[in-house]
Structure formats: structure tokens, C-alpha cells
Amino acid sequence: MESPKRIGILTGGGDCPGLNAAIRAATKTAIQEGYQVTGIRNGWKGFFDKDYETLDYIRTSGIIDRGGTILGTSRVSPLAVENGPELVLEEVRKLELTALIVLGGEGTLTVSYEMFKKGLPVVGIPKTIDNDIKGTDYTIGFQTAVEIATEALDRLRSTAESHHRVMLLEVMGRNAGWIATYAGMANGADAILIPELPLNLDWLCRMLINRKEKGINFSVVVVAEGTVVEGKTIGGEYYESGDIKRKLLGGIGKVLGDIIMKRTGLETRVSSLGYIQRGGTPVAYDRSLATCFGVKAISMVNQHKYGEMTAIKGDKITSSPLSEVAKGIKTVPMEVYKIAQRFFG
């Protein structure tokens, strides 16, 4: 008898809303197409720990609205482990996997591309709240993060107006300010500060003072965590992300708030959303996008379109080469930022 076809699925890197919806869609579609599905737990680390589980209709039922990932995740990269690629390929052979579907951000999908070049039959699904992956208009998790940040800004605006304060919200965005730009634009924020552009502290402080002098006794500012302040990014210790050592960012809101208070004398308060942006129930758009990506991934496996990832371009669910992801991140288009900029102050 012919051995049953098997597909593996893993989630790597940071979690985000919508991962479970994608796992559900890919698993149920694969079963309909005659595959058995193996979940690799805790990202690439699952291969080294030999930590697997069977995914079926029951395991993936009722999870479409759940945040996080039922498979767990980690930032372990096979490229950073001695003989890691060889060990992963050997496990894939032992598991008799026809293909591996990897849900990941820019780092995880870049690792997937390197593993593809070493012979791994891999299909990627782009997910990250940062929306910084090239080759797709949107990633799973981005819209939910924007909704969370927008709601936070709306709430801060009302208390800013009541107490006549400057309210500053720090959001995620290491190298690209997608969340800050779209949430700030939706809120009508008075300033949106992103890593793509130098921070002009003189302009910012002058704008806030001008609003006060005009009789507008409050301001709302949103800042991405990777925005450069006086020549440096704000953060603490370093951590391993894939095979790259990265600085743990966070704290720019506090630093910037202190500078604003010192230079302007305006009462300033700071909030940081942190991991709140990555948790909880995905919005309808992310559930739908994840479902489309999960189904598309199985179609790509059937067509042997390995070394590629699912993508949305305009209104079409399509695919893009993982080599495009490996070229670097997708930054905020300046034409979009300039639309938001029209309403600053």
C-alpha cells in the first residue's frame, strides 16, 4: 500500500492574532486533499526536541477566534544550531513529510528560504503585526494590531482633552512604522513618529507649544518603538532572533515624554501597548486573510510551489518567492505617511 501523504506545519518567531485561523484552514484543507497533518511544536525547536502532534478536525475545531498559536512558538533557528539544517532535513525525512508549511515573520521566512536552498520543500505563510514583509500587501495580525492601537489612541485622546495634557503612545515597530502610521492616521494623531524618518525634536516641541498657544490644550502623539531619538534606538539587553542578535526595544515613550516635558513645560503622560498588540481575539479581516492563506498554502503544496509564500496583492490571493523576503523589510510608503502628515498638529 502507498504511504499516506503528510504535511508538517509550524509557527515561528513572535505570535500574533490569526495564527490559529491559518492552522485551522491549512489543516482542514489538507485533510480534504488526502493528507495527514503533523504539527511541529514550538517552531523549529520542535524538530530538535522531536516534539510533534497530529492535527485533525477535532484539534483544529473552535480555534478560529483564538489568539496565539496552539502549536506554540520560539525564536530558535536551525541556522544557529550546530548541524541544525541537517538535523531538520533528517527529521523531515523520518516524518515522511511531503512539505512543510511555515507561518512566520521576516526572520522566520528568511530562515525558511535558506532551508529551501538546502533542500527543504517549504511553503511560507506571512504573519507579523509589523506588516514589514516584502511580497505581500498585508500580513496576518497587522489589522488586529492597528485596531488595538487605534482604540488605545481614541481613549487617550478623551483623557488628554479632559486633563489638558500631551498623551504619547508607544507601539511596536522595530524597523518599520506600519502600526504607528495606520493607527495614528485613523485617530487623527497630532504627530506620528516612525523609524523610517529622522525625528525632528525641535519641530515636535514647537508644534506642541503652537497648539497650546492657539488654545488647543491637548495633543496626541504615537511613536513606533524603533524610532531613533538623538541618534540611537531605545532598549535594553540583546536577544537571539533566528540567527541574528537583536536589541530588545522598548522605552522610547518614556524617554521622549521626559524630553517633551523638559523642553516645552507641557504636562505629558506616556502609555506603552507592548505585547497587548500581539494578543487576544483577531479581527474579522485577519481571520479571513488567515483562512485564505491556509487554503492557498495547500494549493501551493499540490503544485509543488516550494520556496514561495502565500500573499495578497490588491484583491488577489497569490504567491511570492521567499527570496524577496530575504532581501529586507518592507517600509511604510512615503505617499501614505504624507497623507497622515497633512493633519499633524
CSV table of C-alpha atoms in Angstrom, one decimal:
chain,number,residue,atom,x,y,z
A,1,MET,CA,0.0,0.0,0.0
A,2,GLU,CA,1.1,3.5,-0.8
A,3,SER,CA,2.1,5.6,2.3
A,4,PRO,CA,-0.3,8.4,3.2
A,5,LYS,CA,0.8,11.9,2.2
A,6,ARG,CA,1.9,14.1,5.1
A,7,ILE,CA,2.3,17.8,5.6
A,8,GLY,CA,4.0,19.5,8.5
A,9,ILE,CA,3.0,22.9,10.0
A,10,LEU,CA,5.0,25.1,12.4
A,11,THR,CA,4.7,28.7,13.7
A,12,GLY,CA,8.0,30.5,14.4
A,13,GLY,CA,9.0,33.9,15.8
A,14,GLY,CA,6.6,36.1,17.7
A,15,ASP,CA,2.9,35.2,18.0
A,16,CYS,CA,0.1,37.3,16.6
A,17,PRO,CA,-3.7,37.2,16.2
A,18,GLY,CA,-4.8,35.0,13.3
A,19,LEU,CA,-2.3,32.1,13.6
A,20,ASN,CA,-4.8,29.6,14.7
A,21,ALA,CA,-7.2,30.6,11.9
A,22,ALA,CA,-4.4,29.8,9.4
A,23,ILE,CA,-3.5,26.5,11.1
A,24,ARG,CA,-7.2,25.5,11.1
A,25,ALA,CA,-7.6,26.4,7.4
A,26,ALA,CA,-4.4,24.6,6.3
A,27,THR,CA,-5.2,21.5,8.3
A,28,LYS,CA,-8.8,21.0,7.3
A,29,THR,CA,-8.0,21.8,3.6
A,30,ALA,CA,-5.0,19.3,3.7
A,31,ILE,CA,-7.2,16.6,5.1
A,32,GLN,CA,-9.8,17.2,2.4
A,33,GLU,CA,-7.0,16.9,-0.1
A,34,GLY,CA,-5.9,13.5,1.3
A,35,TYR,CA,-3.0,14.5,3.5
A,36,GLN,CA,-2.3,13.7,7.1
A,37,VAL,CA,-1.0,16.7,9.1
A,38,THR,CA,1.7,16.8,11.7
A,39,GLY,CA,2.2,19.9,13.9
A,40,ILE,CA,5.7,20.7,14.9
A,41,ARG,CA,5.6,22.3,18.3
A,42,ASN,CA,7.4,25.5,19.3
A,43,GLY,CA,8.7,26.4,15.9
A,44,TRP,CA,11.9,24.9,14.5
A,45,LYS,CA,12.8,23.9,18.1
A,46,GLY,CA,10.2,21.1,17.7
A,47,PHE,CA,12.5,19.3,15.3
A,48,PHE,CA,15.4,19.2,17.7
A,49,ASP,CA,13.1,18.2,20.6
A,50,LYS,CA,11.2,15.7,18.4
A,51,ASP,CA,8.0,17.4,19.7
A,52,TYR,CA,5.2,16.7,17.3
A,53,GLU,CA,1.4,16.3,17.4
A,54,THR,CA,-1.2,15.1,15.0
A,55,LEU,CA,-3.5,17.8,13.7
A,56,ASP,CA,-7.0,16.8,12.7
A,57,TYR,CA,-10.6,18.2,12.5
A,58,ILE,CA,-11.1,17.9,16.3
A,59,ARG,CA,-7.8,19.5,17.3
A,60,THR,CA,-8.4,22.5,15.0
A,61,SER,CA,-12.1,23.0,15.7
A,62,GLY,CA,-13.2,26.1,17.6
A,63,ILE,CA,-9.9,27.9,17.3
A,64,ILE,CA,-10.6,30.4,14.5
A,65,ASP,CA,-11.2,33.2,17.0
A,66,ARG,CA,-8.4,32.3,19.4
A,67,GLY,CA,-5.2,34.4,19.7
A,68,GLY,CA,-1.7,33.0,19.9
A,69,THR,CA,-0.9,29.6,18.4
A,70,ILE,CA,-2.0,26.1,19.5
A,71,LEU,CA,1.4,24.8,18.3
A,72,GLY,CA,3.5,27.2,20.4
A,73,THR,CA,6.4,29.2,19.0
A,74,SER,CA,10.0,30.1,19.6
A,75,ARG,CA,12.8,32.1,18.0
A,76,VAL,CA,15.1,29.1,17.6
A,77,SER,CA,16.7,29.0,14.2
A,78,PRO,CA,18.2,25.8,12.6
A,79,LEU,CA,20.9,28.1,11.1
A,80,ALA,CA,22.1,29.0,14.6
A,81,VAL,CA,22.3,25.4,15.8
A,82,GLU,CA,25.3,23.2,15.1
A,83,ASN,CA,24.3,20.9,12.2
A,84,GLY,CA,20.8,22.4,12.5
A,85,PRO,CA,19.8,22.3,8.9
A,86,GLU,CA,20.9,18.7,8.5
A,87,LEU,CA,19.1,17.6,11.7
A,88,VAL,CA,15.9,19.3,10.4
A,89,LEU,CA,16.1,17.7,7.0
A,90,GLU,CA,16.7,14.3,8.6
A,91,GLU,CA,13.6,14.7,10.8
A,92,VAL,CA,11.5,15.8,7.8
A,93,ARG,CA,12.6,12.5,6.1
A,94,LYS,CA,11.8,10.4,9.2
A,95,LEU,CA,8.4,12.0,9.4
A,96,GLU,CA,7.9,11.4,5.7
A,97,LEU,CA,6.7,15.0,5.1
A,98,THR,CA,5.7,15.9,1.6
A,99,ALA,CA,6.2,19.6,2.5
A,100,LEU,CA,6.5,21.9,5.5
A,101,ILE,CA,4.3,24.9,5.9
A,102,VAL,CA,5.9,27.7,8.0
A,103,LEU,CA,4.0,30.6,9.5
A,104,GLY,CA,6.5,33.3,10.2
A,105,GLY,CA,7.6,36.8,10.1
A,106,GLU,CA,10.6,38.3,8.2
A,107,GLY,CA,13.1,36.4,10.2
A,108,THR,CA,11.4,33.0,10.2
A,109,LEU,CA,10.6,33.2,6.5
A,110,THR,CA,14.2,34.2,5.7
A,111,VAL,CA,15.4,31.1,7.5
A,112,SER,CA,12.8,29.1,5.6
A,113,TYR,CA,14.3,30.4,2.3
A,114,GLU,CA,17.8,29.3,3.4
A,115,MET,CA,16.4,25.9,4.4
A,116,PHE,CA,14.7,25.7,0.9
A,117,LYS,CA,18.0,26.2,-0.7
A,118,LYS,CA,19.3,23.3,1.3
A,119,GLY,CA,16.5,21.0,0.0
A,120,LEU,CA,13.6,21.6,2.3
A,121,PRO,CA,10.2,21.6,0.5
A,122,VAL,CA,8.8,24.6,2.3
A,123,VAL,CA,5.8,26.9,1.7
A,124,GLY,CA,5.6,30.1,3.8
A,125,ILE,CA,2.6,32.0,5.3
A,126,PRO,CA,3.5,35.6,6.2
A,127,LYS,CA,2.4,36.7,9.7
A,128,THR,CA,3.5,39.7,11.7
A,129,ILE,CA,1.8,42.6,13.3
A,130,ASP,CA,4.6,44.8,11.9
A,131,ASN,CA,3.4,44.2,8.2
A,132,ASP,CA,7.0,44.6,7.1
A,133,ILE,CA,7.3,41.5,4.8
A,134,LYS,CA,8.0,42.2,1.2
A,135,GLY,CA,5.9,40.4,-1.5
A,136,THR,CA,2.5,40.9,0.2
A,137,ASP,CA,0.3,43.9,0.8
A,138,TYR,CA,-0.7,42.6,4.3
A,139,THR,CA,0.3,40.0,6.8
A,140,ILE,CA,-1.7,38.1,9.3
A,141,GLY,CA,-2.0,40.0,12.6
A,142,PHE,CA,-1.4,43.5,11.3
A,143,GLN,CA,-5.1,44.7,11.1
A,144,THR,CA,-5.8,43.5,14.6
A,145,ALA,CA,-2.8,45.3,16.0
A,146,VAL,CA,-3.9,48.5,14.2
A,147,GLU,CA,-7.4,48.2,15.7
A,148,ILE,CA,-5.9,47.7,19.2
A,149,ALA,CA,-3.6,50.7,18.8
A,150,THR,CA,-6.4,52.9,17.3
A,151,GLU,CA,-8.7,52.1,20.2
A,152,ALA,CA,-6.0,53.0,22.7
A,153,LEU,CA,-5.3,56.3,20.9
A,154,ASP,CA,-9.0,57.1,20.9
A,155,ARG,CA,-9.2,56.5,24.6
A,156,LEU,CA,-6.1,58.6,25.3
A,157,ARG,CA,-7.5,61.5,23.2
A,158,SER,CA,-10.5,61.8,25.5
A,159,THR,CA,-8.4,61.9,28.7
A,160,ALA,CA,-5.8,64.2,27.0
A,161,GLU,CA,-8.6,66.7,26.3
A,162,SER,CA,-10.1,66.4,29.8
A,163,HIS,CA,-6.8,67.0,31.6
A,164,HIS,CA,-5.1,69.3,29.0
A,165,ARG,CA,-2.1,67.1,28.5
A,166,VAL,CA,0.1,65.7,25.9
A,167,MET,CA,-0.6,61.9,25.6
A,168,LEU,CA,2.1,59.8,24.0
A,169,LEU,CA,1.5,56.2,23.0
A,170,GLU,CA,4.4,53.8,22.2
A,171,VAL,CA,3.6,51.0,19.8
A,172,MET,CA,5.6,48.2,18.2
A,173,GLY,CA,7.6,48.7,15.1
A,174,ARG,CA,11.3,47.9,15.2
A,175,ASN,CA,12.3,48.9,11.7
A,176,ALA,CA,9.0,50.0,10.1
A,177,GLY,CA,6.2,52.2,11.4
A,178,TRP,CA,3.2,50.5,9.8
A,179,ILE,CA,1.2,50.2,13.1
A,180,ALA,CA,2.0,53.8,14.2
A,181,THR,CA,1.2,55.2,10.7
A,182,TYR,CA,-2.2,53.5,10.2
A,183,ALA,CA,-3.4,53.8,13.8
A,184,GLY,CA,-2.2,57.4,14.0
A,185,MET,CA,-3.9,58.2,10.8
A,186,ALA,CA,-7.2,56.6,11.9
A,187,ASN,CA,-7.1,58.5,15.2
A,188,GLY,CA,-6.0,61.8,13.7
A,189,ALA,CA,-2.9,61.9,15.9
A,190,ASP,CA,-1.1,65.2,16.0
A,191,ALA,CA,2.3,63.5,15.3
A,192,ILE,CA,3.3,60.1,14.1
A,193,LEU,CA,6.9,59.1,14.7
A,194,ILE,CA,8.4,56.2,12.8
A,195,PRO,CA,11.8,54.5,12.2
A,196,GLU,CA,11.8,55.4,8.5
A,197,LEU,CA,12.2,59.1,9.2
A,198,PRO,CA,14.6,61.1,11.4
A,199,LEU,CA,12.9,62.5,14.5
A,200,ASN,CA,12.9,66.3,14.5
A,201,LEU,CA,12.6,67.1,18.2
A,202,ASP,CA,12.7,70.9,17.5
A,203,TRP,CA,9.7,70.6,15.2
A,204,LEU,CA,7.8,68.3,17.6
A,205,CYS,CA,8.2,70.5,20.6
A,206,ARG,CA,7.4,73.7,18.6
A,207,MET,CA,4.3,72.1,17.2
A,208,LEU,CA,3.0,71.1,20.6
A,209,ILE,CA,3.7,74.6,22.0
A,210,ASN,CA,1.9,76.2,19.0
A,211,ARG,CA,-1.2,74.1,19.7
A,212,LYS,CA,-1.2,75.3,23.3
A,213,GLU,CA,-0.8,78.9,22.2
A,214,LYS,CA,-3.7,78.5,19.8
A,215,GLY,CA,-5.9,77.4,22.6
A,216,ILE,CA,-5.8,73.6,21.8
A,217,ASN,CA,-4.9,72.3,25.2
A,218,PHE,CA,-4.2,68.7,24.4
A,219,SER,CA,-2.2,66.7,21.9
A,220,VAL,CA,-1.9,63.0,21.0
A,221,VAL,CA,1.4,61.6,19.7
A,222,VAL,CA,2.1,58.0,18.6
A,223,VAL,CA,5.7,56.7,18.3
A,224,ALA,CA,7.0,53.4,17.0
A,225,GLU,CA,9.5,51.7,19.3
A,226,GLY,CA,12.3,51.7,16.7
A,227,THR,CA,12.2,55.4,16.1
A,228,VAL,CA,15.7,56.9,16.5
A,229,VAL,CA,16.0,59.6,19.3
A,230,GLU,CA,19.1,61.7,19.3
A,231,GLY,CA,21.0,59.2,17.2
A,232,LYS,CA,20.0,56.0,19.0
A,233,THR,CA,17.2,53.5,19.5
A,234,ILE,CA,16.0,52.9,23.0
A,235,GLY,CA,16.1,49.5,24.6
A,236,GLY,CA,17.9,47.1,26.9
A,237,GLU,CA,19.6,43.7,26.5
A,238,TYR,CA,20.2,41.8,23.3
A,239,TYR,CA,18.4,38.5,22.4
A,240,GLU,CA,18.8,35.9,19.6
A,241,SER,CA,16.2,36.2,16.8
A,242,GLY,CA,16.7,33.5,14.3
A,243,ASP,CA,20.5,33.6,13.7
A,244,ILE,CA,20.6,37.4,14.3
A,245,LYS,CA,21.4,39.1,17.6
A,246,ARG,CA,18.8,41.9,18.2
A,247,LYS,CA,18.4,44.6,20.8
A,248,LEU,CA,15.3,44.3,22.9
A,249,LEU,CA,13.5,47.6,22.2
A,250,GLY,CA,11.1,49.5,24.4
A,251,GLY,CA,11.1,52.6,26.5
A,252,ILE,CA,11.2,55.3,23.8
A,253,GLY,CA,7.9,56.7,25.1
A,254,LYS,CA,9.3,57.4,28.5
A,255,VAL,CA,12.5,59.0,27.1
A,256,LEU,CA,10.6,61.1,24.6
A,257,GLY,CA,8.0,62.1,27.2
A,258,ASP,CA,10.7,63.4,29.5
A,259,ILE,CA,12.3,65.4,26.6
A,260,ILE,CA,8.9,67.0,25.7
A,261,MET,CA,8.2,67.9,29.4
A,262,LYS,CA,11.7,69.4,29.8
A,263,ARG,CA,11.6,71.4,26.5
A,264,THR,CA,8.0,72.6,26.5
A,265,GLY,CA,6.8,72.6,30.1
A,266,LEU,CA,3.7,70.8,28.9
A,267,GLU,CA,2.3,68.1,31.2
A,268,THR,CA,3.0,64.8,29.3
A,269,ARG,CA,1.8,61.3,30.1
A,270,VAL,CA,3.1,58.1,28.4
A,271,SER,CA,1.5,54.7,27.7
A,272,SER,CA,3.0,51.7,26.1
A,273,LEU,CA,0.9,48.9,24.5
A,274,GLY,CA,3.7,46.4,24.4
A,275,TYR,CA,2.5,42.8,23.9
A,276,ILE,CA,-1.1,43.8,24.2
A,277,GLN,CA,-0.9,44.5,20.5
A,278,ARG,CA,0.0,40.8,19.8
A,279,GLY,CA,-2.6,39.1,21.9
A,280,GLY,CA,-6.3,38.4,22.0
A,281,THR,CA,-9.0,37.9,19.5
A,282,PRO,CA,-8.2,38.5,15.8
A,283,VAL,CA,-10.4,40.9,13.9
A,284,ALA,CA,-12.5,39.6,11.1
A,285,TYR,CA,-10.1,40.7,8.4
A,286,ASP,CA,-7.2,38.7,10.0
A,287,ARG,CA,-9.4,35.6,10.4
A,288,SER,CA,-10.4,35.8,6.7
A,289,LEU,CA,-6.9,36.5,5.4
A,290,ALA,CA,-5.5,33.7,7.5
A,291,THR,CA,-8.2,31.4,6.2
A,292,CYS,CA,-7.4,32.3,2.6
A,293,PHE,CA,-3.6,31.9,3.2
A,294,GLY,CA,-4.1,28.5,4.8
A,295,VAL,CA,-6.1,27.2,1.8
A,296,LYS,CA,-3.7,28.8,-0.7
A,297,ALA,CA,-0.7,27.1,1.1
A,298,ILE,CA,-2.2,23.6,0.5
A,299,SER,CA,-2.8,24.5,-3.2
A,300,MET,CA,0.8,25.6,-3.5
A,301,VAL,CA,1.9,22.2,-2.0
A,302,ASN,CA,-0.2,20.4,-4.5
A,303,GLN,CA,1.5,22.4,-7.3
A,304,HIS,CA,5.0,21.9,-5.7
A,305,LYS,CA,5.5,25.7,-5.5
A,306,TYR,CA,8.1,25.4,-2.8
A,307,GLY,CA,10.4,28.2,-1.8
A,308,GLU,CA,7.4,30.6,-2.0
A,309,MET,CA,4.9,32.1,0.4
A,310,THR,CA,1.2,33.0,0.2
A,311,ALA,CA,0.5,36.7,-0.5
A,312,ILE,CA,-2.3,39.2,-1.0
A,313,LYS,CA,-1.8,41.8,-3.8
A,314,GLY,CA,-4.7,44.1,-4.3
A,315,ASP,CA,-7.7,41.8,-4.1
A,316,LYS,CA,-5.9,38.6,-5.3
A,317,ILE,CA,-4.6,35.8,-3.1
A,318,THR,CA,-1.4,34.8,-4.8
A,319,SER,CA,2.2,33.8,-4.0
A,320,SER,CA,5.6,35.5,-3.8
A,321,PRO,CA,9.1,34.0,-3.7
A,322,LEU,CA,10.7,33.7,-0.3
A,323,SER,CA,13.9,35.2,-1.9
A,324,GLU,CA,12.0,38.5,-1.9
A,325,VAL,CA,11.5,38.4,1.8
A,326,ALA,CA,15.2,37.7,2.3
A,327,LYS,CA,16.1,41.0,0.6
A,328,GLY,CA,15.0,43.0,3.6
A,329,ILE,CA,11.9,44.6,5.2
A,330,LYS,CA,9.0,46.5,3.6
A,331,THR,CA,8.8,50.0,4.9
A,332,VAL,CA,5.9,52.5,5.0
A,333,PRO,CA,5.4,54.2,1.7
A,334,MET,CA,6.0,57.9,2.0
A,335,GLU,CA,2.9,58.7,0.0
A,336,VAL,CA,0.9,57.1,2.7
A,337,TYR,CA,2.8,58.8,5.5
A,338,LYS,CA,2.4,62.2,3.8
A,339,ILE,CA,-1.4,61.7,3.9
A,340,ALA,CA,-1.3,61.4,7.7
A,341,GLN,CA,1.2,64.2,7.9
A,342,ARG,CA,-1.2,66.7,6.4
A,343,PHE,CA,-3.2,66.6,9.7
A,344,PHE,CA,-0.3,66.9,12.2
A,345,GLY,CA,-0.8,69.5,14.8
